[in-house]
Amino acid sequence: MSARLIDGKATAARVLAEVAGDVAALKARGIEPALAVVLVGSDPASQVYVRNKVLRAGEVGIRSLEYCLGAEASAAEVLEVVEGLNADASVHGILVQLPLPAHISETQVLQAIDPAKDVDGFHSENVGGLSQGRPVLTPCTPAGCMRLLRDTLGDLAGKHAVVVGRSNIVGKPMAALLLAADCSVTVLHSRSVKPQRLCGQADIVVAAVGRPRMIDADWIKPGAVVIDVGINRIEDDGRSRLVGDVDFDAVQPVASAITPVPGGVGPMTIAMLMHNTVTAARQQHAPSAQE
Ligand code: NDP
């Protein structure tokens, strides 16, 4: 058996086409969806992420606003920007690019974002709503993984899903979304005992660890569907390249379907950010939100 490739690029293109249609429909009602991206400091990776988000927004017709503050900006200055954006009714989504410089509390800044504009889904109001099964703005990477899983498997009810990793941005919301989709969910982390054995029972494996190629064929039940969130840069034969948390070559003959790295989960994250921005705009202009 050789697993079929789950093409994140193609799925992301479909999501973006849907979003472009939704943006056009909102514009026809006089609403121009707008996303504000706040960058603090000059971390090169963050600059690339912000540039890609702004580019993608433009492609689907979303207006984007960029706020770049120096690395020495104070927490008060960042909060002032966020509060200004909260108060601006023409801005529907606010994203603060992480990580922030060490002297600024990420929690304080993320909690300052209006939950209705929190397109990253990191505000505790949205985190709580997700765990209670309320319809909220959902973190983009796990939401992208869910879309890939639904496209691959259809109904997920009754599947045993193992999430490897329990971070606030990927592992925990991923587990909540799988539970909401009626999966039986196991979450593994650095203190798990015999993680291979537990993972080897899964119909669905989502790997979000940050360790290059940690998950090999011994972790995977034949026929499982494998979603690799990991993005790790390694030196291979003197060349720098990206690999996932899953040993793709070892796992592909065992799994039934698998995401590649790159070209799997990565493109879905930005697509779901655009989806969340349009959702936020629509909700802010819903009749009940205007009362
Ligand atoms: P974190 O470092 O925040 O979390 C890693 C998790 O993996 C932790 O919960 C940790 O456990 C767990 N872990 C570490 N070692 C092991 C081990 N040996 N066995 C089992 N679990 C282990 O990472 P993120 O969640 O932020 O990111 C994970 C990966 O996903 C990274 O490669 C990152 O680059 C990538 N990523 C990709 C995105 C995309 O768009 N494709 C978006 C976001 C992240 P513990 O809690 O016990 O420490």
mmCIF file of C-alpha atoms and ligand atoms in Angstrom:
data_model
loop_
_atom_site.group_PDB
_atom_site.id
_atom_site.type_symbol
_atom_site.label_atom_id
_atom_site.label_comp_id
_atom_site.label_asym_id
_atom_site.label_seq_id
_atom_site.Cartn_x
_atom_site.Cartn_y
_atom_site.Cartn_z
ATOM 1 C CA MET A 1 0.000 0.000 0.000
ATOM 2 C CA SER A 2 1.132 3.540 -0.626
ATOM 3 C CA ALA A 3 -0.768 6.351 1.048
ATOM 4 C CA ARG A 4 -2.462 8.873 -1.154
ATOM 5 C CA LEU A 5 -1.201 12.432 -0.828
ATOM 6 C CA ILE A 6 -3.498 14.919 0.850
ATOM 7 C CA ASP A 7 -2.909 18.014 -1.263
ATOM 8 C CA GLY A 8 -3.055 21.030 1.054
ATOM 9 C CA LYS A 9 -2.189 23.436 -1.754
ATOM 10 C CA ALA A 10 -5.172 22.359 -3.842
ATOM 11 C CA THR A 11 -7.546 22.381 -0.856
ATOM 12 C CA ALA A 12 -6.278 25.804 0.232
ATOM 13 C CA ALA A 13 -6.911 27.100 -3.307
ATOM 14 C CA ARG A 14 -10.515 25.831 -3.070
ATOM 15 C CA VAL A 15 -10.982 27.490 0.354
ATOM 16 C CA LEU A 16 -9.565 30.767 -0.993
ATOM 17 C CA ALA A 17 -11.896 30.613 -4.014
ATOM 18 C CA GLU A 18 -14.858 30.170 -1.622
ATOM 19 C CA VAL A 19 -13.595 33.091 0.470
ATOM 20 C CA ALA A 20 -13.237 35.291 -2.637
ATOM 21 C CA GLY A 21 -16.884 34.525 -3.457
ATOM 22 C CA ASP A 22 -17.945 35.410 0.099
ATOM 23 C CA VAL A 23 -15.927 38.660 -0.044
ATOM 24 C CA ALA A 24 -17.651 39.624 -3.320
ATOM 25 C CA ALA A 25 -21.061 38.914 -1.751
ATOM 26 C CA LEU A 26 -20.210 41.113 1.259
ATOM 27 C CA LYS A 27 -18.932 43.901 -0.985
ATOM 28 C CA ALA A 28 -22.215 43.776 -2.899
ATOM 29 C CA ARG A 29 -23.849 44.637 0.451
ATOM 30 C CA GLY A 30 -21.432 47.548 0.960
ATOM 31 C CA ILE A 31 -19.202 45.684 3.429
ATOM 32 C CA GLU A 32 -15.451 45.513 2.701
ATOM 33 C CA PRO A 33 -13.846 42.812 4.903
ATOM 34 C CA ALA A 34 -10.629 44.135 6.466
ATOM 35 C CA LEU A 35 -7.809 42.413 8.310
ATOM 36 C CA ALA A 36 -5.263 44.272 10.450
ATOM 37 C CA VAL A 37 -1.902 42.592 11.057
ATOM 38 C CA VAL A 38 0.307 43.847 13.872
ATOM 39 C CA LEU A 39 4.016 43.036 13.798
ATOM 40 C CA VAL A 40 6.353 43.956 16.642
ATOM 41 C CA GLY A 41 10.094 43.739 15.962
ATOM 42 C CA SER A 42 11.985 42.542 12.907
ATOM 43 C CA ASP A 43 12.104 38.759 13.201
ATOM 44 C CA PRO A 44 12.698 37.664 9.570
ATOM 45 C CA ALA A 45 10.364 34.629 9.771
ATOM 46 C CA SER A 46 7.556 36.797 11.221
ATOM 47 C CA GLN A 47 8.113 39.365 8.466
ATOM 48 C CA VAL A 48 7.687 36.628 5.843
ATOM 49 C CA TYR A 49 4.505 35.333 7.531
ATOM 50 C CA VAL A 50 3.029 38.846 7.662
ATOM 51 C CA ARG A 51 3.930 39.544 4.029
ATOM 52 C CA ASN A 52 2.271 36.278 2.937
ATOM 53 C CA LYS A 53 -0.890 37.068 4.907
ATOM 54 C CA VAL A 54 -1.137 40.543 3.381
ATOM 55 C CA LEU A 55 -0.535 39.142 -0.142
ATOM 56 C CA ARG A 56 -3.152 36.401 0.274
ATOM 57 C CA ALA A 57 -5.684 38.901 1.661
ATOM 58 C CA GLY A 58 -5.221 41.075 -1.433
ATOM 59 C CA GLU A 59 -5.735 38.081 -3.725
ATOM 60 C CA VAL A 60 -9.187 37.336 -2.261
ATOM 61 C CA GLY A 61 -10.260 40.986 -2.065
ATOM 62 C CA ILE A 62 -9.778 41.496 1.686
ATOM 63 C CA ARG A 63 -8.430 44.943 2.604
ATOM 64 C CA SER A 64 -5.351 44.608 4.805
ATOM 65 C CA LEU A 65 -3.713 47.073 7.160
ATOM 66 C CA GLU A 66 -0.184 46.554 8.453
ATOM 67 C CA TYR A 67 1.059 47.988 11.752
ATOM 68 C CA CYS A 68 4.804 47.546 12.247
ATOM 69 C CA LEU A 69 6.268 48.522 15.604
ATOM 70 C CA GLY A 70 9.939 48.418 16.555
ATOM 71 C CA ALA A 71 11.331 45.675 18.797
ATOM 72 C CA GLU A 72 11.652 48.254 21.577
ATOM 73 C CA ALA A 73 7.922 49.129 21.511
ATOM 74 C CA SER A 74 6.343 48.973 24.968
ATOM 75 C CA ALA A 75 3.379 46.795 25.908
ATOM 76 C CA ALA A 76 1.347 50.003 26.313
ATOM 77 C CA GLU A 77 2.122 51.023 22.722
ATOM 78 C CA VAL A 78 1.063 47.611 21.368
ATOM 79 C CA LEU A 79 -2.114 47.696 23.471
ATOM 80 C CA GLU A 80 -2.894 51.175 22.167
ATOM 81 C CA VAL A 81 -2.740 49.895 18.582
ATOM 82 C CA VAL A 82 -4.963 46.915 19.436
ATOM 83 C CA GLU A 83 -7.504 49.119 21.237
ATOM 84 C CA GLY A 84 -7.613 51.525 18.285
ATOM 85 C CA LEU A 85 -8.342 48.589 15.963
ATOM 86 C CA ASN A 86 -11.005 47.232 18.334
ATOM 87 C CA ALA A 87 -12.761 50.596 18.157
ATOM 88 C CA ASP A 88 -12.515 50.887 14.353
ATOM 89 C CA ALA A 89 -15.734 49.458 12.901
ATOM 90 C CA SER A 90 -14.168 49.204 9.432
ATOM 91 C CA VAL A 91 -11.658 46.584 10.725
ATOM 92 C CA HIS A 92 -13.134 43.082 11.122
ATOM 93 C CA GLY A 93 -10.096 40.948 11.965
ATOM 94 C CA ILE A 94 -7.029 41.643 14.126
ATOM 95 C CA LEU A 95 -3.975 39.419 14.119
ATOM 96 C CA VAL A 96 -0.943 40.041 16.314
ATOM 97 C CA GLN A 97 1.976 38.121 14.854
ATOM 98 C CA LEU A 98 3.635 35.860 17.435
ATOM 99 C CA PRO A 99 6.122 35.597 18.996
ATOM 100 C CA LEU A 100 6.181 39.042 20.621
ATOM 101 C CA PRO A 101 9.446 40.400 22.076
ATOM 102 C CA ALA A 102 10.140 38.873 25.508
ATOM 103 C CA HIS A 103 9.284 42.063 27.433
ATOM 104 C CA ILE A 104 5.672 42.012 26.199
ATOM 105 C CA SER A 105 3.138 39.559 27.635
ATOM 106 C CA GLU A 106 1.522 37.634 24.781
ATOM 107 C CA THR A 107 -1.406 36.733 27.020
ATOM 108 C CA GLN A 108 -2.092 40.377 27.878
ATOM 109 C CA VAL A 109 -2.007 41.432 24.222
ATOM 110 C CA LEU A 110 -4.100 38.507 22.957
ATOM 111 C CA GLN A 111 -6.676 39.104 25.706
ATOM 112 C CA ALA A 112 -6.922 42.759 24.651
ATOM 113 C CA ILE A 113 -8.214 41.827 21.180
ATOM 114 C CA ASP A 114 -12.009 42.071 20.798
ATOM 115 C CA PRO A 115 -13.063 38.363 20.684
ATOM 116 C CA ALA A 116 -15.324 39.162 17.703
ATOM 117 C CA LYS A 117 -12.221 40.309 15.753
ATOM 118 C CA ASP A 118 -9.878 37.582 17.086
ATOM 119 C CA VAL A 119 -9.264 35.816 13.757
ATOM 120 C CA ASP A 120 -6.505 33.663 15.297
ATOM 121 C CA GLY A 121 -8.986 32.280 17.847
ATOM 122 C CA PHE A 122 -6.546 32.694 20.755
ATOM 123 C CA HIS A 123 -8.684 34.884 23.086
ATOM 124 C CA SER A 124 -9.924 32.928 26.122
ATOM 125 C CA GLU A 125 -13.515 33.747 25.127
ATOM 126 C CA ASN A 126 -12.996 31.859 21.854
ATOM 127 C CA VAL A 127 -10.884 29.110 23.468
ATOM 128 C CA GLY A 128 -13.654 28.539 26.035
ATOM 129 C CA GLY A 129 -16.349 28.625 23.365
ATOM 130 C CA LEU A 130 -14.487 26.012 21.345
ATOM 131 C CA SER A 131 -14.269 23.652 24.302
ATOM 132 C CA GLN A 132 -17.989 24.169 24.990
ATOM 133 C CA GLY A 133 -18.844 23.454 21.356
ATOM 134 C CA ARG A 134 -20.095 27.009 20.616
ATOM 135 C CA PRO A 135 -19.543 28.393 17.100
ATOM 136 C CA VAL A 136 -16.500 30.660 17.569
ATOM 137 C CA LEU A 137 -13.493 31.880 15.607
ATOM 138 C CA THR A 138 -11.235 28.809 15.603
ATOM 139 C CA PRO A 139 -7.402 28.691 15.466
ATOM 140 C CA CYS A 140 -6.391 28.546 11.813
ATOM 141 C CA THR A 141 -3.981 25.595 11.728
ATOM 142 C CA PRO A 142 -6.285 23.091 13.491
ATOM 143 C CA ALA A 143 -9.248 24.392 11.465
ATOM 144 C CA GLY A 144 -7.206 23.709 8.302
ATOM 145 C CA CYS A 145 -6.388 20.184 9.515
ATOM 146 C CA MET A 146 -10.115 19.534 10.080
ATOM 147 C CA ARG A 147 -10.926 20.615 6.551
ATOM 148 C CA LEU A 148 -8.259 18.234 5.175
ATOM 149 C CA LEU A 149 -9.585 15.383 7.338
ATOM 150 C CA ARG A 150 -13.226 15.959 6.324
ATOM 151 C CA ASP A 151 -12.260 16.108 2.639
ATOM 152 C CA THR A 152 -10.322 12.845 3.053
ATOM 153 C CA LEU A 153 -12.627 10.824 5.319
ATOM 154 C CA GLY A 154 -16.031 12.513 5.245
ATOM 155 C CA ASP A 155 -17.770 11.880 8.566
ATOM 156 C CA LEU A 156 -15.224 11.532 11.380
ATOM 157 C CA ALA A 157 -17.659 10.204 14.012
ATOM 158 C CA GLY A 158 -16.366 7.245 15.983
ATOM 159 C CA LYS A 159 -12.783 7.470 14.678
ATOM 160 C CA HIS A 160 -9.982 7.197 17.201
ATOM 161 C CA ALA A 161 -7.803 10.292 16.757
ATOM 162 C CA VAL A 162 -4.409 10.773 18.361
ATOM 163 C CA VAL A 163 -2.984 14.295 18.568
ATOM 164 C CA VAL A 164 0.728 14.373 19.294
ATOM 165 C CA GLY A 165 1.451 17.723 21.006
ATOM 166 C CA ARG A 166 -0.638 19.838 23.387
ATOM 167 C CA SER A 167 0.264 23.440 22.589
ATOM 168 C CA ASN A 168 -2.378 26.149 22.918
ATOM 169 C CA ILE A 169 -2.136 27.042 19.234
ATOM 170 C CA VAL A 170 -2.261 23.570 17.682
ATOM 171 C CA GLY A 171 -2.563 20.482 19.896
ATOM 172 C CA LYS A 172 -5.297 21.533 22.346
ATOM 173 C CA PRO A 173 -7.652 23.222 19.834
ATOM 174 C CA MET A 174 -7.077 20.308 17.455
ATOM 175 C CA ALA A 175 -8.198 17.874 20.151
ATOM 176 C CA ALA A 176 -11.275 20.032 20.887
ATOM 177 C CA LEU A 177 -12.258 20.127 17.202
ATOM 178 C CA LEU A 178 -11.859 16.356 16.815
ATOM 179 C CA LEU A 179 -13.962 15.813 19.927
ATOM 180 C CA ALA A 180 -16.621 18.166 18.551
ATOM 181 C CA ALA A 181 -16.591 15.997 15.396
ATOM 182 C CA ASP A 182 -17.405 12.953 17.597
ATOM 183 C CA CYS A 183 -13.969 11.339 17.452
ATOM 184 C CA SER A 184 -12.525 9.530 20.463
ATOM 185 C CA VAL A 185 -9.442 11.624 21.181
ATOM 186 C CA THR A 186 -6.104 10.850 22.810
ATOM 187 C CA VAL A 187 -3.582 13.659 23.326
ATOM 188 C CA LEU A 188 0.098 12.739 23.655
ATOM 189 C CA HIS A 189 2.883 14.974 24.974
ATOM 190 C CA SER A 190 6.457 14.850 26.210
ATOM 191 C CA ARG A 191 5.461 13.024 29.421
ATOM 192 C CA SER A 192 3.338 10.357 27.721
ATOM 193 C CA VAL A 193 4.407 6.777 28.441
ATOM 194 C CA LYS A 194 4.753 4.431 25.455
ATOM 195 C CA PRO A 195 3.415 7.048 23.016
ATOM 196 C CA GLN A 196 4.179 4.782 20.047
ATOM 197 C CA ARG A 197 1.795 2.118 21.340
ATOM 198 C CA LEU A 198 -1.012 4.620 21.932
ATOM 199 C CA CYS A 199 -0.465 6.311 18.581
ATOM 200 C CA GLY A 200 -0.406 2.912 16.872
ATOM 201 C CA GLN A 201 -4.104 2.462 17.758
ATOM 202 C CA ALA A 202 -5.222 5.600 15.930
ATOM 203 C CA ASP A 203 -7.369 5.869 12.801
ATOM 204 C CA ILE A 204 -6.269 9.529 12.565
ATOM 205 C CA VAL A 205 -2.882 10.905 13.657
ATOM 206 C CA VAL A 206 -2.220 14.652 13.879
ATOM 207 C CA ALA A 207 1.450 15.376 14.599
ATOM 208 C CA ALA A 208 2.280 18.817 16.075
ATOM 209 C CA VAL A 209 5.506 18.311 17.974
ATOM 210 C CA GLY A 210 8.269 20.330 16.336
ATOM 211 C CA ARG A 211 10.707 17.380 16.146
ATOM 212 C CA PRO A 212 11.929 16.468 12.670
ATOM 213 C CA ARG A 213 10.669 13.050 11.484
ATOM 214 C CA MET A 214 10.012 11.824 15.041
ATOM 215 C CA ILE A 215 6.994 9.735 14.039
ATOM 216 C CA ASP A 216 8.038 6.748 11.978
ATOM 217 C CA ALA A 217 6.207 3.665 10.716
ATOM 218 C CA ASP A 218 6.207 2.056 14.199
ATOM 219 C CA TRP A 219 3.780 4.760 15.379
ATOM 220 C CA ILE A 220 1.222 4.231 12.632
ATOM 221 C CA LYS A 221 -1.558 1.652 12.299
ATOM 222 C CA PRO A 222 -1.868 0.339 8.728
ATOM 223 C CA GLY A 223 -4.473 2.425 6.903
ATOM 224 C CA ALA A 224 -4.385 5.398 9.296
ATOM 225 C CA VAL A 225 -4.755 8.952 7.974
ATOM 226 C CA VAL A 226 -1.774 11.117 8.939
ATOM 227 C CA ILE A 227 -1.784 14.917 9.185
ATOM 228 C CA ASP A 228 1.690 16.388 9.689
ATOM 229 C CA VAL A 229 1.603 19.905 11.140
ATOM 230 C CA GLY A 230 5.351 20.061 11.833
ATOM 231 C CA ILE A 231 7.591 22.478 9.972
ATOM 232 C CA ASN A 232 11.255 21.856 10.761
ATOM 233 C CA ARG A 233 14.249 23.187 8.875
ATOM 234 C CA ILE A 234 17.098 20.649 8.706
ATOM 235 C CA GLU A 235 20.457 20.321 6.980
ATOM 236 C CA ASP A 236 20.357 17.337 4.642
ATOM 237 C CA ASP A 237 23.456 16.456 2.578
ATOM 238 C CA GLY A 238 24.645 20.034 3.026
ATOM 239 C CA ARG A 239 21.287 21.430 1.849
ATOM 240 C CA SER A 240 18.740 23.185 4.006
ATOM 241 C CA ARG A 241 15.197 21.854 3.629
ATOM 242 C CA LEU A 242 11.835 21.610 5.396
ATOM 243 C CA VAL A 243 10.590 18.355 6.896
ATOM 244 C CA GLY A 244 7.623 17.513 9.083
ATOM 245 C CA ASP A 245 7.301 15.739 12.418
ATOM 246 C CA VAL A 246 6.494 12.554 10.491
ATOM 247 C CA ASP A 247 9.086 10.473 8.662
ATOM 248 C CA PHE A 248 7.213 10.752 5.366
ATOM 249 C CA ASP A 249 9.160 8.079 3.430
ATOM 250 C CA ALA A 250 8.762 5.529 6.235
ATOM 251 C CA VAL A 251 5.074 6.238 6.919
ATOM 252 C CA GLN A 252 3.739 6.588 3.368
ATOM 253 C CA PRO A 253 3.769 2.793 2.726
ATOM 254 C CA VAL A 254 1.760 2.189 5.935
ATOM 255 C CA ALA A 255 -0.816 4.993 6.035
ATOM 256 C CA SER A 256 -3.841 5.297 3.729
ATOM 257 C CA ALA A 257 -3.445 9.068 3.293
ATOM 258 C CA ILE A 258 -0.806 11.584 4.407
ATOM 259 C CA THR A 259 -0.022 15.293 4.107
ATOM 260 C CA PRO A 260 3.372 16.226 2.639
ATOM 261 C CA VAL A 261 5.654 18.916 4.116
ATOM 262 C CA PRO A 262 5.720 21.403 2.522
ATOM 263 C CA GLY A 263 2.399 21.561 0.667
ATOM 264 C CA GLY A 264 0.149 19.985 3.302
ATOM 265 C CA VAL A 265 -1.064 21.832 6.380
ATOM 266 C CA GLY A 266 1.022 24.990 5.760
ATOM 267 C CA PRO A 267 -1.066 26.476 2.911
ATOM 268 C CA MET A 268 -4.271 25.702 4.845
ATOM 269 C CA THR A 269 -3.313 27.941 7.767
ATOM 270 C CA ILE A 270 -3.385 31.178 5.729
ATOM 271 C CA ALA A 271 -6.497 30.060 3.839
ATOM 272 C CA MET A 272 -8.353 29.542 7.138
ATOM 273 C CA LEU A 273 -7.192 32.970 8.344
ATOM 274 C CA MET A 274 -8.930 34.504 5.330
ATOM 275 C CA HIS A 275 -11.968 32.332 6.013
ATOM 276 C CA ASN A 276 -12.047 33.559 9.640
ATOM 277 C CA THR A 277 -11.747 37.202 8.521
ATOM 278 C CA VAL A 278 -14.784 36.873 6.272
ATOM 279 C CA THR A 279 -16.695 35.033 9.005
ATOM 280 C CA ALA A 280 -15.843 37.836 11.459
ATOM 281 C CA ALA A 281 -16.982 40.501 8.956
ATOM 282 C CA ARG A 282 -20.240 38.674 8.289
ATOM 283 C CA GLN A 283 -20.938 38.246 12.008
ATOM 284 C CA GLN A 284 -20.154 41.887 12.803
ATOM 285 C CA HIS A 285 -22.696 42.947 10.192
ATOM 286 C CA ALA A 286 -25.346 40.373 11.154
ATOM 287 C CA PRO A 287 -28.625 42.011 12.239
ATOM 288 C CA SER A 288 -28.185 40.783 15.852
ATOM 289 C CA ALA A 289 -24.669 42.359 16.043
ATOM 290 C CA GLN A 290 -26.061 45.792 15.056
ATOM 291 C CA GLU A 291 -28.595 46.070 17.884
HETATM 292 P P1 NDP B 1 5.148 23.615 20.774
HETATM 293 O O1 NDP B 1 6.624 23.536 20.930
HETATM 294 O O2 NDP B 1 4.390 24.744 21.384
HETATM 295 O O3 NDP B 1 4.501 22.252 21.317
HETATM 296 C C1 NDP B 1 5.076 21.009 21.026
HETATM 297 C C2 NDP B 1 4.293 19.927 21.722
HETATM 298 O O4 NDP B 1 4.931 18.679 21.417
HETATM 299 C C3 NDP B 1 4.275 20.073 23.242
HETATM 300 O O5 NDP B 1 2.966 19.855 23.731
HETATM 301 C C4 NDP B 1 5.239 18.972 23.711
HETATM 302 O O6 NDP B 1 4.870 18.382 24.947
HETATM 303 C C5 NDP B 1 5.078 17.939 22.614
HETATM 304 N N1 NDP B 1 6.253 17.065 22.547
HETATM 305 C C6 NDP B 1 7.555 17.422 22.560
HETATM 306 N N2 NDP B 1 8.339 16.332 22.495
HETATM 307 C C7 NDP B 1 7.504 15.252 22.452
HETATM 308 C C8 NDP B 1 7.709 13.862 22.392
HETATM 309 N N3 NDP B 1 8.951 13.320 22.366
HETATM 310 N N4 NDP B 1 6.631 13.049 22.376
HETATM 311 C C9 NDP B 1 5.371 13.548 22.394
HETATM 312 N N5 NDP B 1 5.130 14.902 22.454
HETATM 313 C C10 NDP B 1 6.182 15.728 22.488
HETATM 314 O O7 NDP B 1 4.888 23.537 19.201
HETATM 315 P P2 NDP B 1 3.623 24.001 18.302
HETATM 316 O O8 NDP B 1 2.414 23.258 18.673
HETATM 317 O O9 NDP B 1 3.580 25.475 18.239
HETATM 318 O O10 NDP B 1 4.145 23.530 16.873
HETATM 319 C C11 NDP B 1 4.373 22.168 16.581
HETATM 320 C C12 NDP B 1 4.943 22.053 15.185
HETATM 321 O O11 NDP B 1 3.972 22.539 14.255
HETATM 322 C C13 NDP B 1 6.210 22.879 14.928
HETATM 323 O O12 NDP B 1 7.018 22.174 14.015
HETATM 324 C C14 NDP B 1 5.687 24.145 14.281
HETATM 325 O O13 NDP B 1 6.643 24.740 13.448
HETATM 326 C C15 NDP B 1 4.551 23.581 13.478
HETATM 327 N N6 NDP B 1 3.492 24.545 13.162
HETATM 328 C C16 NDP B 1 3.046 24.576 11.887
HETATM 329 C C17 NDP B 1 2.036 25.428 11.522
HETATM 330 C C18 NDP B 1 1.543 25.384 10.118
HETATM 331 O O14 NDP B 1 0.934 26.333 9.666
HETATM 332 N N7 NDP B 1 1.753 24.291 9.396
HETATM 333 C C19 NDP B 1 1.443 26.361 12.470
HETATM 334 C C20 NDP B 1 1.911 26.185 13.830
HETATM 335 C C21 NDP B 1 2.919 25.313 14.143
HETATM 336 P P3 NDP B 1 4.876 19.188 26.367
HETATM 337 O O15 NDP B 1 3.600 20.000 26.340
HETATM 338 O O16 NDP B 1 4.845 18.103 27.377
HETATM 339 O O17 NDP B 1 6.108 20.013 26.364
#
